[in-house]
Short mmCIF file of C-alpha atoms in Angstrom, two decimals:
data_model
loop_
_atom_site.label_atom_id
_atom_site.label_comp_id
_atom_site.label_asym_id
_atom_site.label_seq_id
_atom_site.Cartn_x
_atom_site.Cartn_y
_atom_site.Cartn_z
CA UNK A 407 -28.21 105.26 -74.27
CA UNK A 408 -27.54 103.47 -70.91
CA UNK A 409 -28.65 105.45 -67.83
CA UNK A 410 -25.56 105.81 -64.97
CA UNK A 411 -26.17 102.50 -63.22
CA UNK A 412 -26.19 100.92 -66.71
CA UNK A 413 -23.04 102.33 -67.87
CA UNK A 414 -20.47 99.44 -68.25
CA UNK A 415 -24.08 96.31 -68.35
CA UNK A 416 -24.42 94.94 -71.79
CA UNK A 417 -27.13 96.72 -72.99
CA UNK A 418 -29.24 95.54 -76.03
CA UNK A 419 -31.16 98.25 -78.26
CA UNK A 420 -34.73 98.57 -76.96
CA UNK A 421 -35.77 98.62 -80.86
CA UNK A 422 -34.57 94.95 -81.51
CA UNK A 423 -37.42 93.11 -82.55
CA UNK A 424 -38.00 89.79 -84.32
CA UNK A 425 -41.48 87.90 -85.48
CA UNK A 426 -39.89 84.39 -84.42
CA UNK A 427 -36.86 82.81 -83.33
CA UNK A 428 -36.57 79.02 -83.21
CA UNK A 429 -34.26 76.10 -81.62
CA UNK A 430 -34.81 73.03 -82.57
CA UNK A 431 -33.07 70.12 -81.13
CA UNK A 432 -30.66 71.72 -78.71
CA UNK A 433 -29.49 70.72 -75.52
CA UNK A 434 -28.55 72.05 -72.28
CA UNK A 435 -26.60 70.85 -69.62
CA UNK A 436 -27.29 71.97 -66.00
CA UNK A 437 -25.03 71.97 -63.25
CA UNK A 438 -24.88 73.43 -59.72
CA UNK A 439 -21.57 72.39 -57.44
CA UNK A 440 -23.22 73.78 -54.15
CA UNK A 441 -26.15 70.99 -54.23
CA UNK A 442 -24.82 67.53 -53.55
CA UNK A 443 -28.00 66.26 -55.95
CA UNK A 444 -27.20 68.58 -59.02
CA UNK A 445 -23.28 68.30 -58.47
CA UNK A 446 -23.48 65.86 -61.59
CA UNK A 447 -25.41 68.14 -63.80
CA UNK A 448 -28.38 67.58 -65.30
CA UNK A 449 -28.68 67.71 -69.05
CA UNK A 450 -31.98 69.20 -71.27
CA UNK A 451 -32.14 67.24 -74.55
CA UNK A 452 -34.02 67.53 -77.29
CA UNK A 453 -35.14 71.21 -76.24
CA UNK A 454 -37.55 72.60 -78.92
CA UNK A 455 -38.24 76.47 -78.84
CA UNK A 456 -40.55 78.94 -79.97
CA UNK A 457 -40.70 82.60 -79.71
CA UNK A 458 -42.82 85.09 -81.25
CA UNK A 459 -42.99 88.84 -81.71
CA UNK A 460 -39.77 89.24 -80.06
CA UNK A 461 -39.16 92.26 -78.20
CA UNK A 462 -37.36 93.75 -74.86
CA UNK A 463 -40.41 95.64 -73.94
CA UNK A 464 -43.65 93.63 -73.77
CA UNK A 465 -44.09 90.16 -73.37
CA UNK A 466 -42.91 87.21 -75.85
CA UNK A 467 -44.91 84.29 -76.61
CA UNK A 468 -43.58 81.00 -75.97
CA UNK A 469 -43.82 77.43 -76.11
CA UNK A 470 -41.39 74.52 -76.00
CA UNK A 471 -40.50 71.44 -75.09
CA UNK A 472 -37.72 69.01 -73.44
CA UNK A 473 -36.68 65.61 -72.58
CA UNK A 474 -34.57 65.04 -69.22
CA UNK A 475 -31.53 63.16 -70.25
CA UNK A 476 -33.51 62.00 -73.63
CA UNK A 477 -34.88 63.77 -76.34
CA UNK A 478 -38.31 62.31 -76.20
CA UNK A 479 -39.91 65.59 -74.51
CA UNK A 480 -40.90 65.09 -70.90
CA UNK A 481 -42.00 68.70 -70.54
CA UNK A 482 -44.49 70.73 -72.62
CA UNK A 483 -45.22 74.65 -71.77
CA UNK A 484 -46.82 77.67 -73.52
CA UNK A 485 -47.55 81.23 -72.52
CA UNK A 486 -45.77 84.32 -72.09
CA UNK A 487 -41.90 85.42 -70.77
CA UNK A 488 -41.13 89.39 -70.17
CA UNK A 489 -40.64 92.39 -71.10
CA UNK A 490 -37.21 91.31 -70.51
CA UNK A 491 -35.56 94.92 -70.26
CA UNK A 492 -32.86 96.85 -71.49
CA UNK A 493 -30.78 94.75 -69.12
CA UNK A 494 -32.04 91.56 -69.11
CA UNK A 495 -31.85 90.04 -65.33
CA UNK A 496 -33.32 86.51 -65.64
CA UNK A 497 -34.33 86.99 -61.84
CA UNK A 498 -36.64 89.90 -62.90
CA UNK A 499 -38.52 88.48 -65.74
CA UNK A 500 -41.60 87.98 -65.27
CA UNK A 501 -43.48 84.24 -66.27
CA UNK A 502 -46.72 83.39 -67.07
CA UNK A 503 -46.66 79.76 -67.99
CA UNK A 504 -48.85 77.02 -69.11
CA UNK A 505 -46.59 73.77 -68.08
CA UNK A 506 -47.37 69.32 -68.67
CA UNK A 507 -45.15 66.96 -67.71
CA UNK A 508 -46.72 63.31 -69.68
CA UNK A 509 -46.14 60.14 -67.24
CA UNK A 510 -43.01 60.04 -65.93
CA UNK A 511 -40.85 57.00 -65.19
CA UNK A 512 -40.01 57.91 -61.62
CA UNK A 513 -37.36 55.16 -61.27
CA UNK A 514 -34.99 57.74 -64.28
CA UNK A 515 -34.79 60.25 -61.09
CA UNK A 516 -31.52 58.98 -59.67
CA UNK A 517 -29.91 58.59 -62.81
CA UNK A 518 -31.03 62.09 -63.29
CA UNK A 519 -30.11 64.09 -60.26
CA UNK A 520 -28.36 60.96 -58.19
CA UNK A 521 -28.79 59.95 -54.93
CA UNK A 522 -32.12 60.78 -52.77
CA UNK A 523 -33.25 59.51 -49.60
CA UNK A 524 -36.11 57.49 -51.43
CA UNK A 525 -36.49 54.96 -53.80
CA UNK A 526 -39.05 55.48 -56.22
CA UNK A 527 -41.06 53.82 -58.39
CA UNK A 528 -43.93 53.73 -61.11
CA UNK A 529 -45.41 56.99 -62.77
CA UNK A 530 -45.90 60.85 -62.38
CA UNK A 531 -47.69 63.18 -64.52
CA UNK A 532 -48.25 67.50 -63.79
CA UNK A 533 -50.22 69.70 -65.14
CA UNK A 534 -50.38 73.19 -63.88
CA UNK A 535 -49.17 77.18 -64.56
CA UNK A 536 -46.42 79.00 -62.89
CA UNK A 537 -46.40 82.68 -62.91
CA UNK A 538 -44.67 85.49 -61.26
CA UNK A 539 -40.47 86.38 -61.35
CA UNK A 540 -37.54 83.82 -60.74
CA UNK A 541 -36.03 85.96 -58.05
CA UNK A 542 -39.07 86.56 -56.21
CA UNK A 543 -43.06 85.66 -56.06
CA UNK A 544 -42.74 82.88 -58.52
CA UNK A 545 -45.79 80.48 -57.98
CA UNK A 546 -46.55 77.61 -59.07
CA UNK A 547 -50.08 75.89 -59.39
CA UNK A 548 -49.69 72.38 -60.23
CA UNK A 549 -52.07 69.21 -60.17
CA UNK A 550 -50.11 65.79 -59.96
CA UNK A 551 -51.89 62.57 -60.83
CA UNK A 552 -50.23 59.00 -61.04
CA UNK A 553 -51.63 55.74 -61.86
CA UNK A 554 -48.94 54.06 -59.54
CA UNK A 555 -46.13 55.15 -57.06
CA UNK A 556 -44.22 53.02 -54.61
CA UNK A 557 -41.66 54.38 -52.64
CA UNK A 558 -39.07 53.21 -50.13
CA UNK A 559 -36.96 55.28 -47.47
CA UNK A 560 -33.04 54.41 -48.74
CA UNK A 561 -30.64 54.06 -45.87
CA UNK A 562 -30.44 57.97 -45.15
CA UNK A 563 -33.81 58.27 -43.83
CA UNK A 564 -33.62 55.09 -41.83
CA UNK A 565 -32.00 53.51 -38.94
CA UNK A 566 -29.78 50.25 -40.65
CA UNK A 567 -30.86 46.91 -39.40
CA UNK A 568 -29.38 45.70 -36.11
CA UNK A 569 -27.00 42.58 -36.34
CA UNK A 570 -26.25 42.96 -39.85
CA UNK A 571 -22.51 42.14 -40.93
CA UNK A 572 -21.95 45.64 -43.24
CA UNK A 573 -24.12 48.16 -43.57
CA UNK A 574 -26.19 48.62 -46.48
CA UNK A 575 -25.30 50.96 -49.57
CA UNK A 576 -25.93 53.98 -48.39
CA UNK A 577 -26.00 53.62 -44.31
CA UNK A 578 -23.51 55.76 -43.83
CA UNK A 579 -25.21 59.19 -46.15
CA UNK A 580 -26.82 61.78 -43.82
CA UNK A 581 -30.03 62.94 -45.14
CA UNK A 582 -28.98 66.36 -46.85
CA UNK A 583 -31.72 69.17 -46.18
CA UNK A 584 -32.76 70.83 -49.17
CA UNK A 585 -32.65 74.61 -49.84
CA UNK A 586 -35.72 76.45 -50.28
CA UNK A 587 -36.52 76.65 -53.87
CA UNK A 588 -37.44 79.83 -55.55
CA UNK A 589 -41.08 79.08 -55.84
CA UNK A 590 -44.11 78.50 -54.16
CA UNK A 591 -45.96 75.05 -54.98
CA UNK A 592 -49.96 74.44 -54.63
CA UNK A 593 -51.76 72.49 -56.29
CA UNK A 594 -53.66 68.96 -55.99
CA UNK A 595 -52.94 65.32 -55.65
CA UNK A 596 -54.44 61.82 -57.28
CA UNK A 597 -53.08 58.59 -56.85
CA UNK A 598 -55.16 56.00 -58.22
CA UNK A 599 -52.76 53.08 -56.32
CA UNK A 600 -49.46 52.85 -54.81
CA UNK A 601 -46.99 52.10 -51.66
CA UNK A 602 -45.31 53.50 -49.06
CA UNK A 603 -42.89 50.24 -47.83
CA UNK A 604 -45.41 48.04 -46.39
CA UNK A 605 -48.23 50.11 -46.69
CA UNK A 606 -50.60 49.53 -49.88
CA UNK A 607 -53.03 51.97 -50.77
CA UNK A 608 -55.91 53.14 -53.08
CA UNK A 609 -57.77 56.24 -53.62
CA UNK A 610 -55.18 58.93 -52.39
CA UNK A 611 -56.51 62.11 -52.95
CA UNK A 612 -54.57 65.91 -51.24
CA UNK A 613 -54.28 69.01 -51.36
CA UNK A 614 -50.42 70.44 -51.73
CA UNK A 615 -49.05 73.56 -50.74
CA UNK A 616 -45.15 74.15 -50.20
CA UNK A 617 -43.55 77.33 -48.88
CA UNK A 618 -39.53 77.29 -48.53
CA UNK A 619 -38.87 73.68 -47.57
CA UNK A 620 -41.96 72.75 -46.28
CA UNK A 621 -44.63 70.74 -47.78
CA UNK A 622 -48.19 69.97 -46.49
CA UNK A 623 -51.07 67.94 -47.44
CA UNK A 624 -54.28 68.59 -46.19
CA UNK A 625 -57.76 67.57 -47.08
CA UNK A 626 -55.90 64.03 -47.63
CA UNK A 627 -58.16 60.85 -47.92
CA UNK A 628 -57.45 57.41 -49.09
CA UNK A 629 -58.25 53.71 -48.57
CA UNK A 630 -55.75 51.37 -46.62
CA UNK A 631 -55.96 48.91 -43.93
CA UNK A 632 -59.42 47.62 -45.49
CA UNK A 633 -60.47 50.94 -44.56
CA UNK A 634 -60.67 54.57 -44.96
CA UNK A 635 -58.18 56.99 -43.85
CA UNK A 636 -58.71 61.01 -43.47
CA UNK A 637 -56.47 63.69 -42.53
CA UNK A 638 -53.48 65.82 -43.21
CA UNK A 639 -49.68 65.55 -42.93
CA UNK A 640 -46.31 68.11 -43.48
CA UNK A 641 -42.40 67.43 -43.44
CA UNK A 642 -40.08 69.93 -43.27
CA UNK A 643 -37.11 68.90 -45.86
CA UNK A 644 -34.82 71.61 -44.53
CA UNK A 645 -33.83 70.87 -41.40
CA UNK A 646 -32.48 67.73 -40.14
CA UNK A 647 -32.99 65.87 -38.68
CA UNK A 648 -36.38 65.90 -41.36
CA UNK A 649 -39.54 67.23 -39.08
CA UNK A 650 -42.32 66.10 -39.50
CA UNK A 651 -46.39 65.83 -37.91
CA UNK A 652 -49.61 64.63 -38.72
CA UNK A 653 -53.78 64.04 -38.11
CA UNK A 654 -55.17 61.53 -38.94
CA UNK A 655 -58.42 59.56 -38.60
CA UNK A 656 -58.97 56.08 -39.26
CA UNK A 657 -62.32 54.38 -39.80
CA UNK A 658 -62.74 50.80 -40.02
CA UNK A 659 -59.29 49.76 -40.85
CA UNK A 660 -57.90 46.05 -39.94
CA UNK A 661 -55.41 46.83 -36.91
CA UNK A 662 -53.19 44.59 -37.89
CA UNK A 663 -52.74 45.24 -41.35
CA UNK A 664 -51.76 48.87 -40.08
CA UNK A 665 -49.45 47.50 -37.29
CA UNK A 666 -47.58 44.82 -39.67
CA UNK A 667 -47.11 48.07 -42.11
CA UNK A 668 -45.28 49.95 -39.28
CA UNK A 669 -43.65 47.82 -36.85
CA UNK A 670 -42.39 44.73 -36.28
CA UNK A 671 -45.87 43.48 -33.89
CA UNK A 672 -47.74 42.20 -36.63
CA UNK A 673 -49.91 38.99 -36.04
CA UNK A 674 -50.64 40.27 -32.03
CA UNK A 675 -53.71 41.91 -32.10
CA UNK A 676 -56.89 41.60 -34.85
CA UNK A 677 -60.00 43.47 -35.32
CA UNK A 678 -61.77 46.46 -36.82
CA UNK A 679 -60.53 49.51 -35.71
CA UNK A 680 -61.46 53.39 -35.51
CA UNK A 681 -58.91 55.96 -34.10
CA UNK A 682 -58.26 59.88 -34.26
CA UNK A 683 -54.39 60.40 -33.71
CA UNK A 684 -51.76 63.31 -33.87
CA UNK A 685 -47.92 63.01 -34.13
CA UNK A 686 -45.24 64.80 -34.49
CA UNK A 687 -41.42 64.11 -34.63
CA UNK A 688 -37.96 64.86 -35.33
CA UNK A 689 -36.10 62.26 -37.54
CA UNK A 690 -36.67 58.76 -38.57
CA UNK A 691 -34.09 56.76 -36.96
CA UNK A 692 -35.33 55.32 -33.79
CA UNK A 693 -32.74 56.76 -31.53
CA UNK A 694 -34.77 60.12 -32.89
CA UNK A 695 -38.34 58.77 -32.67
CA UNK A 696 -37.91 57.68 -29.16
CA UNK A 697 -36.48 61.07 -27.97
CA UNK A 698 -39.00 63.70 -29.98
CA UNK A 699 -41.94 61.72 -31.20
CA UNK A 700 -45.29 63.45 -29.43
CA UNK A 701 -48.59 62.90 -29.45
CA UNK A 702 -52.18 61.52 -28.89
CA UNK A 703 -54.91 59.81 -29.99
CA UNK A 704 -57.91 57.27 -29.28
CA UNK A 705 -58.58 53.93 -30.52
CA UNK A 706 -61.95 51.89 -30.28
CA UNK A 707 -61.48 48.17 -31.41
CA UNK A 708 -64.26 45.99 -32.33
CA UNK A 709 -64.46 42.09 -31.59
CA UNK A 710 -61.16 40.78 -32.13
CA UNK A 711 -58.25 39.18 -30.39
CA UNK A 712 -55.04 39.35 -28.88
CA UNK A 713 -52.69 36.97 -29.33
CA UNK A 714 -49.32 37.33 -27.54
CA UNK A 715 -50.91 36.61 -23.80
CA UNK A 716 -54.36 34.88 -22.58
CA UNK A 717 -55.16 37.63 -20.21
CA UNK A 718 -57.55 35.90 -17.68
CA UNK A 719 -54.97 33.18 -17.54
CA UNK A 720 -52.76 35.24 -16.57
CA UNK A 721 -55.08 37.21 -13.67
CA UNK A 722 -55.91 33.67 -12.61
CA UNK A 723 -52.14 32.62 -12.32
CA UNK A 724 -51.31 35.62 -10.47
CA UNK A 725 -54.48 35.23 -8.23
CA UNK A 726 -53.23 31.57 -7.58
CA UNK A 727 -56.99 30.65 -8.88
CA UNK A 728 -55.85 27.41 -10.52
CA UNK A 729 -58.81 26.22 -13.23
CA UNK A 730 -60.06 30.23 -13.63
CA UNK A 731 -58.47 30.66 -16.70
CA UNK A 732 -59.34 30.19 -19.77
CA UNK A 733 -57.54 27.57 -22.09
CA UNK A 734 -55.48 28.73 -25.05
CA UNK A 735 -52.37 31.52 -25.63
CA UNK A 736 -54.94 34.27 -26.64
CA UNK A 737 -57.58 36.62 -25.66
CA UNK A 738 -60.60 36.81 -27.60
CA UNK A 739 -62.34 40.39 -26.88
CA UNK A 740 -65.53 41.60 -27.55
CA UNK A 741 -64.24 45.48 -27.67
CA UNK A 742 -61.42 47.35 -26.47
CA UNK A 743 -61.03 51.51 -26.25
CA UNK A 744 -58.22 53.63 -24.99
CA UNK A 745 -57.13 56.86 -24.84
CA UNK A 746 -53.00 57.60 -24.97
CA UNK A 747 -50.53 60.39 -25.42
CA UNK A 748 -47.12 60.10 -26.75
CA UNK A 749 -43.87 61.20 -25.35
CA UNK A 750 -39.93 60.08 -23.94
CA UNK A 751 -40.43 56.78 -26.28
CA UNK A 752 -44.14 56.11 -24.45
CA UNK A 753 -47.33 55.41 -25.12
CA UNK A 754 -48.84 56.72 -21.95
CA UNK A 755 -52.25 55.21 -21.69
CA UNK A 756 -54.84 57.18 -19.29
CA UNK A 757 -57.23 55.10 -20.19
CA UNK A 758 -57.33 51.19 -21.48
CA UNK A 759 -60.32 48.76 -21.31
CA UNK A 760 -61.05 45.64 -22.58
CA UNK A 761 -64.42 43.63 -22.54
CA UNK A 762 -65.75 40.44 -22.98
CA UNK A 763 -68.34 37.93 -21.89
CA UNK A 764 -66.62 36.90 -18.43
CA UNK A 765 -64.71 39.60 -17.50
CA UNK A 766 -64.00 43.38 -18.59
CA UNK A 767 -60.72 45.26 -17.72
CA UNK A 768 -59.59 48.74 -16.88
CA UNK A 769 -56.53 50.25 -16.66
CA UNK A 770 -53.36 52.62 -17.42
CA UNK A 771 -49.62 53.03 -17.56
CA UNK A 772 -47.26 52.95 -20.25
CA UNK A 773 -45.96 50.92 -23.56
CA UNK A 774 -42.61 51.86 -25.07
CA UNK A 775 -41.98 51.94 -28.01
CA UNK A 776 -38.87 48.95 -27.24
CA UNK A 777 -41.81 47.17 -26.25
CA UNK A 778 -41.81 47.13 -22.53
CA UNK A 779 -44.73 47.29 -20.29
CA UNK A 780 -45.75 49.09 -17.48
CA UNK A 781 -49.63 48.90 -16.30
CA UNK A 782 -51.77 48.71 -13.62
CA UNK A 783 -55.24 47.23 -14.10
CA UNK A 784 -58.55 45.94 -12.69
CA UNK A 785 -59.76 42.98 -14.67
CA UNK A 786 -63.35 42.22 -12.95
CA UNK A 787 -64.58 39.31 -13.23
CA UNK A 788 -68.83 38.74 -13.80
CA UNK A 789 -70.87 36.71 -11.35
CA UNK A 790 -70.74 33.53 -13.62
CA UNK A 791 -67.04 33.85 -13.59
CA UNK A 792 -66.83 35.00 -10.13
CA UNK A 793 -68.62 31.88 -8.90
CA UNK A 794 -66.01 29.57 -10.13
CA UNK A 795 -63.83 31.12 -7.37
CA UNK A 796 -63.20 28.11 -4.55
CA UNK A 797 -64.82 28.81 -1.57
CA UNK A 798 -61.74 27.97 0.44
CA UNK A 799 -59.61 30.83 -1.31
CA UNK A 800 -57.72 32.51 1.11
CA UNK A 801 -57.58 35.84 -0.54
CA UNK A 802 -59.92 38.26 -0.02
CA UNK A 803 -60.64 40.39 -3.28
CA UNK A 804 -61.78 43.92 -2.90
CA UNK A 805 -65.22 44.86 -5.05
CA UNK A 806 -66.91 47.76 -7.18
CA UNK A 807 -70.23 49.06 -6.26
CA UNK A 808 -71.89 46.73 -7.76
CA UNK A 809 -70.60 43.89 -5.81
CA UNK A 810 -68.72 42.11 -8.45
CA UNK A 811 -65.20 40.69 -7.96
CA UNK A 812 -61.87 42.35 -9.17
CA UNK A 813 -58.60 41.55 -9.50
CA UNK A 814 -56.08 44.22 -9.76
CA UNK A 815 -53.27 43.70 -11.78
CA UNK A 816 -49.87 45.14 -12.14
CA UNK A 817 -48.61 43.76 -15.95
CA UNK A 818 -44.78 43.91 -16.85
CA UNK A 819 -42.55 42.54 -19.57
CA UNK A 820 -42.83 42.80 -22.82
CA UNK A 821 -45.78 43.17 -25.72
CA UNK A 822 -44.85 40.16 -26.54
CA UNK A 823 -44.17 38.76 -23.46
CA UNK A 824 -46.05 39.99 -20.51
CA UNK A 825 -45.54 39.34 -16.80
CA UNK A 826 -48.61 39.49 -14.70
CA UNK A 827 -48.56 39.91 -10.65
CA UNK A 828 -51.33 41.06 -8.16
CA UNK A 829 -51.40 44.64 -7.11
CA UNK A 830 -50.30 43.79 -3.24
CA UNK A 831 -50.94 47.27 -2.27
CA UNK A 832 -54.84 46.72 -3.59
CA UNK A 833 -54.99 43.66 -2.34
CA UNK A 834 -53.67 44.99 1.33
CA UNK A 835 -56.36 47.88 1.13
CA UNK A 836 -58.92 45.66 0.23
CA UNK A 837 -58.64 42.84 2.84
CA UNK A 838 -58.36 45.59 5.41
CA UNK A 839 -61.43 47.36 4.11
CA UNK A 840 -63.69 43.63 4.10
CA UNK A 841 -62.14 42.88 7.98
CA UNK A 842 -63.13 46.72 8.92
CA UNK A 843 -66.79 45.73 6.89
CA UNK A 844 -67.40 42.39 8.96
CA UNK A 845 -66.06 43.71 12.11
CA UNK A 846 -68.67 46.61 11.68
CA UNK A 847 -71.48 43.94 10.63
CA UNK A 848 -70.81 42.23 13.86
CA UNK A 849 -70.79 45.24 16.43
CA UNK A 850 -74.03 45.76 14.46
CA UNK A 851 -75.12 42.53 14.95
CA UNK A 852 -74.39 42.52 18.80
CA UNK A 853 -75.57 45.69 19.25
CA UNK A 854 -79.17 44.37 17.67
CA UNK A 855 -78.56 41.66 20.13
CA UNK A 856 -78.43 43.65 22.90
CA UNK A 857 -81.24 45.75 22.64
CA UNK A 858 -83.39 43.03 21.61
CA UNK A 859 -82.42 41.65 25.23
CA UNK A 860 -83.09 45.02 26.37
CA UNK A 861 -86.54 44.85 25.10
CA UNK A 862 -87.10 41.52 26.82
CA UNK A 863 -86.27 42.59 30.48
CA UNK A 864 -88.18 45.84 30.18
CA UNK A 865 -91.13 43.68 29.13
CA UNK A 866 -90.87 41.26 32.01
CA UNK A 867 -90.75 44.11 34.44
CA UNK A 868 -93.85 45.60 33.38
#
């Protein structure tokens, strides 16, 4: 008999008992009106199942199997489901489960659940247990392994082009946080190859953990750029704007193969690069990134070049030292380093040098991310390079320690298009400092001069 709080449940006899209940091609159709992806429904074809020893008061063996939207089966599992109870409550019964899902077609998902914020394609495949009660402490481990997987952001998750006459399908969708599901995801991922928009890469290997709407992968490591990438990354897909941060270091990757995959800048600057760099942001429209992207990070660039500006050229243009310059549109380097943060839609440099041969350059300031410039810089020049200065210059550049001429810089513009003037304000300080210098080497000089006349009349008087 039901106890008081059972009295008016359906109730089904504790003694009910059965060796083995099948269902063989069924199917079930899913729907859920309060999620925008699921409004459609979802249907479960093909659904094979199989339960033994049936009872309401120990656990049930199980296995079956399901296609999505097809009867050929695209999930497998096994193990046990219950004691179910008197009253069976399907968020109180407890799951121990042995789950595969064989390669998946990733480009069925949208015909599945509808629209998503990415476009996906080539192939997924889990395998993995989940264990614990729908309506609370269900985990799940799961390893995920694909042998290809592009994906795109669709319009939702990105700012539409500028200029264009209508808006892409799509422009218009906000991207729709999800709702925490009702399990807790770790597990392990392998990718032999894939894409992320203009980013190819090899190698991808992670470890995933999810709680609520947040995912993270750590221990991540994977080949692009013609180089090696290490680090971690999380998004949070229930807020949104979408947040989002990650480390990551980078170890002989082509710079421009990573800039070209991110930006618009590709073809401006070449070489082998290393870098350790942390972000974090709100949203992926730009109006967002500019506003809450932060950061920092170092960079250390092997032999390479730069080609949107021939830097000496431009010194020797601002220094009005016609012939200085080298001839060409670009700036070959032998190294270049710096040291940055991120914030207000800046790269804020602290520290930015570049060396070569003739000349080596320090400086700091700012890059936005719209491209603009904003730096101050010494760019000094070697004694080769020095003595090509005319002798009739009438500028008076100031010097380091070691005696070798600089030229301080203040650079403007654009990344693309840079503007270079001499720092008047150095250039003030340091003519004043070389007049106060050969004023003081002349009252030295006379003063020698006196006391070596001194020395002369004291002599002829004795």
């Amino acid at each position: 008999q039901p106890s008081p709080a059972e009295k008016g449940a359906s109730t089904i006899p504790i003694s009910f008992l059965a060796r083995d209940i099948r269902i063989v091609g069924a199917k079930i159709y899913v729907s859920d009106a309060t999620s925008q992806r699921l409004k459609q429904g979802l249907s479960l074809e093909g659904l094979n199942v199989s339960l033994k020893d049936v009872s309401l008061d120990r656990p049930m063996e199980i296995t079956a199997s399901a296609g999505l939207g097809r009867e050929k089966p695209d999930l497998n599992f096994s193990g046990t489901i219950g004691p179910v109870g008197k009253v069976p409550d399907p968020g109180k019964i407890p799951l121990d489960l042995e789950l595969t899902i064989p390669p998946f077609d990733l480009a069925r998902i949208p015909g599945l659940v509808g629209d998503i914020p990415l476009s996906l394609s080539g192939d997924v495949s889990f395998k993995g247990s989940v264990k614990g009660t729908m309506g609370k402490g269900l985990a799940a481990r799961m390893d995920f392994s694909s042998s290809n997987l592009e994906f795109d952001r669709r319009p939702a998750l990105k700012e539409a082009g500028k200029g264009a006459k209508e808006p892409p399908p799509g422009a218009g969708k906000k991207f729709e946080p999800i709702r925490p599901p009702p399990i807790t995801v770790s597990g392990g991922i392998n990718v032999a190859k894939g894409r992320f928009e203009k980013m190819a890469f090899t190698d991808l290997t992670a470890t995933l953990s999810q709680k609520g709407a947040r995912f993270n992968l750590d221990r991540m490591s994977l080949s692009a750029f013609s180089g090696r990438l290490e680090g971690s990354a999380w998004a949070d897909l229930g807020k949104a704007p979408i947040e989002y941060g990650s480390k990551m270091k980078m170890d002989k990757v082509q710079i421009n193969e990573a800039v070209s995959a991110f930006s618009s800048l590709g073809g401006l600057l070449f070489g082998e690069a290393s870098s350790n760099i942390s972000l974090s942001g709100k949203g992926t429209e730009f109006k967002d990134i500019k506003t809450s992207l932060l950061g920092n990070g170092t960079l250390e660039l092997g032999p390479g070049r730069l080609t949107s500006a021939n830097l000496m050229a431009g010194a020797a243009g601002a220094a009005s030292l016609l012939g200085m310059g080298s001839d060409g549109k670009e700036t070959k380097f032998d190294g270049m380093n710096a040291s940055f943060s991120v914030k207000d839609g800046k790269f804020n440099f602290s520290r930015l040098g570049i060396s070569t041969k003739g000349w080596s350059m320090k400086g700091s300031g700012a890059v936005g991310l719209d491209q603009s410039l904003a730096l101050s810089t010494n760019i000094t020049l070697s004694e080769p390079t020095a003595s090509k200065i005319p002798e009739n210059s009438p500028r008076l550049f100031p010097r380091n320690s070691r005696g070798l001429t600089i030229i301080p810089l203040k650079v403007s513009g654009t990344v693309t298009s840079p503007r270079f003037a001499l720092d008047t304000g150095t250039m003030k300080a340091a003519a004043r400092e070389q007049a106060k210098q050969k004023v003081q080497k002349k009252v030295e000089g006379r003063k020698e001069e006196l006391k070596e006349k001194l020395r002369e009349k004291l002599k002829n008087l004795f």
